[in-house]
């Protein structure tokens, strides 16, 4: 019984950490100390394991185009300066402040919502 309880707690912890990892971007940007930079957690707009860890310390303008999920999420949260700082710290690129545009996907019109918690009409 004790072994089953330990296994249950272990599975519960691993599944919780997995859910947390699917809901957050771990972003490293240039900063002090130089070997670590600035580490921040940014919430994702949907649960996915894509781009859970992003290291922006050596980004080039091509990297901005290859990481649209993170760049769009930073733009939605008004954190465009992080991308600009990451690009300006890269000594190999001669880059001015990039223009970051969010890409919006049209969604289907939603059905009218019921005011009742039971789903029935009025």
C-alpha positions as a LaTeX table, in Angstrom:
\begin{tabular}{lrrr}
\hline
Residue & $x$ (\AA) & $y$ (\AA) & $z$ (\AA) \\
\hline
Unk1 & 0.00 & 0.00 & 0.00 \\
Unk2 & 2.84 & 2.33 & 0.81 \\
Unk3 & 4.43 & 1.75 & $-2.60$ \\
Unk4 & 1.15 & 2.47 & $-4.36$ \\
Unk5 & 0.78 & 5.75 & $-2.46$ \\
Unk6 & 4.32 & 6.82 & $-3.42$ \\
Unk7 & 3.66 & 5.94 & $-7.05$ \\
Unk8 & 0.38 & 7.87 & $-6.99$ \\
Unk9 & 2.07 & 10.97 & $-5.53$ \\
Unk10 & 4.89 & 10.70 & $-8.08$ \\
Unk11 & 2.46 & 10.46 & $-11.01$ \\
Unk12 & 0.45 & 13.36 & $-9.60$ \\
Unk13 & 3.57 & 15.55 & $-9.33$ \\
Unk14 & 4.83 & 14.67 & $-12.81$ \\
Unk15 & 1.44 & 15.31 & $-14.40$ \\
Unk16 & 1.14 & 18.65 & $-12.59$ \\
Unk17 & 4.58 & 19.79 & $-13.73$ \\
Unk18 & 3.76 & 18.66 & $-17.27$ \\
Unk19 & 0.58 & 20.71 & $-17.26$ \\
Unk20 & 2.49 & 23.72 & $-15.94$ \\
Unk21 & 5.15 & 23.29 & $-18.66$ \\
Unk22 & 2.48 & 23.21 & $-21.35$ \\
Unk23 & 0.99 & 26.48 & $-20.08$ \\
Unk24 & 4.18 & 28.60 & $-19.83$ \\
Unk25 & 7.06 & 29.85 & $-21.98$ \\
Unk26 & 10.39 & 29.92 & $-20.13$ \\
Unk27 & 12.23 & 32.79 & $-21.83$ \\
Unk28 & 15.88 & 33.74 & $-21.29$ \\
Unk29 & 16.81 & 37.25 & $-22.43$ \\
Unk30 & 20.13 & 39.12 & $-22.19$ \\
Unk31 & 20.87 & 40.63 & $-18.82$ \\
Unk32 & 22.99 & 40.35 & $-15.72$ \\
Unk33 & 24.63 & 38.04 & $-14.82$ \\
Unk34 & 25.81 & 37.47 & $-18.38$ \\
Unk35 & 25.93 & 33.67 & $-18.16$ \\
Unk36 & 22.33 & 33.48 & $-16.95$ \\
Unk37 & 20.58 & 36.51 & $-18.38$ \\
Unk38 & 17.07 & 37.45 & $-17.36$ \\
Unk39 & 14.75 & 34.46 & $-16.89$ \\
Unk40 & 10.99 & 34.95 & $-17.02$ \\
Unk41 & 7.86 & 32.87 & $-17.30$ \\
Unk42 & 5.30 & 34.05 & $-19.83$ \\
Unk43 & 1.86 & 32.43 & $-20.01$ \\
Unk44 & 0.94 & 30.79 & $-23.31$ \\
Unk45 & $-2.36$ & 31.47 & $-24.99$ \\
Unk46 & $-3.08$ & 27.73 & $-25.35$ \\
Unk47 & $-1.79$ & 24.49 & $-23.85$ \\
Unk48 & 1.04 & 23.15 & $-25.99$ \\
Unk49 & 4.58 & 21.90 & $-25.56$ \\
Unk50 & 5.87 & 23.96 & $-28.51$ \\
Unk51 & 8.46 & 26.56 & $-27.53$ \\
Unk52 & 8.31 & 25.86 & $-23.82$ \\
Unk53 & 11.95 & 26.95 & $-23.49$ \\
Unk54 & 13.23 & 29.85 & $-25.60$ \\
Unk55 & 16.73 & 31.33 & $-25.32$ \\
Unk56 & 16.66 & 34.85 & $-26.81$ \\
Unk57 & 20.21 & 35.80 & $-25.82$ \\
Unk58 & 21.68 & 35.23 & $-29.29$ \\
Unk59 & 18.72 & 35.94 & $-31.53$ \\
Unk60 & 19.05 & 37.32 & $-35.04$ \\
Unk61 & 16.27 & 38.80 & $-37.18$ \\
Unk62 & 15.80 & 35.36 & $-38.75$ \\
Unk63 & 15.03 & 33.93 & $-35.30$ \\
Unk64 & 12.18 & 36.40 & $-34.88$ \\
Unk65 & 10.53 & 34.88 & $-37.94$ \\
Unk66 & 11.09 & 31.29 & $-36.78$ \\
Unk67 & 9.51 & 31.79 & $-33.33$ \\
Unk68 & 6.11 & 33.34 & $-34.10$ \\
Unk69 & 4.36 & 31.91 & $-31.02$ \\
Unk70 & 6.70 & 33.63 & $-28.58$ \\
Unk71 & 6.98 & 36.88 & $-30.55$ \\
Unk72 & 3.20 & 37.20 & $-30.94$ \\
Unk73 & 2.63 & 36.41 & $-27.28$ \\
Unk74 & 5.18 & 39.03 & $-26.22$ \\
Unk75 & 3.46 & 41.56 & $-28.50$ \\
Unk76 & 0.07 & 40.73 & $-26.96$ \\
Unk77 & 1.53 & 41.32 & $-23.48$ \\
Unk78 & 3.17 & 44.62 & $-24.57$ \\
Unk79 & 6.69 & 43.22 & $-24.08$ \\
Unk80 & 8.07 & 44.10 & $-27.52$ \\
Unk81 & 11.12 & 45.65 & $-25.88$ \\
Unk82 & 12.39 & 42.18 & $-24.91$ \\
Unk83 & 12.75 & 41.21 & $-28.57$ \\
Unk84 & 14.41 & 44.53 & $-29.35$ \\
Unk85 & 16.88 & 44.13 & $-26.48$ \\
Unk86 & 17.66 & 40.56 & $-27.51$ \\
Unk87 & 18.41 & 41.69 & $-31.06$ \\
Unk88 & 20.50 & 44.66 & $-29.93$ \\
Unk89 & 22.66 & 42.49 & $-27.67$ \\
Unk90 & 23.61 & 40.31 & $-30.61$ \\
Unk91 & 26.90 & 41.78 & $-31.76$ \\
Unk92 & 26.86 & 39.96 & $-35.11$ \\
Unk93 & 23.69 & 41.64 & $-36.39$ \\
Unk94 & 23.38 & 45.29 & $-37.38$ \\
Unk95 & 19.76 & 45.66 & $-36.43$ \\
Unk96 & 17.59 & 48.60 & $-35.64$ \\
Unk97 & 14.39 & 48.19 & $-33.65$ \\
Unk98 & 12.34 & 45.53 & $-35.41$ \\
Unk99 & 8.75 & 46.00 & $-36.36$ \\
Unk100 & 6.73 & 43.31 & $-34.65$ \\
Unk101 & 3.28 & 42.60 & $-35.96$ \\
Unk102 & 0.86 & 40.18 & $-34.43$ \\
Unk103 & $-0.66$ & 37.58 & $-36.68$ \\
Unk104 & $-4.31$ & 37.07 & $-35.93$ \\
Unk105 & $-6.21$ & 34.10 & $-37.20$ \\
Unk106 & $-9.90$ & 34.59 & $-37.89$ \\
Unk107 & $-12.10$ & 32.43 & $-35.74$ \\
Unk108 & $-15.49$ & 31.02 & $-36.49$ \\
Unk109 & $-18.44$ & 32.93 & $-35.06$ \\
Unk110 & $-19.38$ & 31.57 & $-31.69$ \\
Unk111 & $-22.83$ & 30.33 & $-30.81$ \\
Unk112 & $-24.93$ & 32.52 & $-28.53$ \\
Unk113 & $-24.36$ & 31.70 & $-24.90$ \\
Unk114 & $-27.13$ & 30.58 & $-22.60$ \\
Unk115 & $-27.62$ & 32.56 & $-19.42$ \\
Unk116 & $-28.48$ & 29.44 & $-17.46$ \\
Unk117 & $-25.87$ & 27.14 & $-15.99$ \\
Unk118 & $-28.05$ & 24.17 & $-16.94$ \\
Unk119 & $-27.86$ & 24.91 & $-20.68$ \\
Unk120 & $-31.59$ & 25.28 & $-21.17$ \\
Unk121 & $-33.28$ & 28.23 & $-22.78$ \\
Unk122 & $-35.28$ & 30.83 & $-20.95$ \\
\hline
\end{tabular}
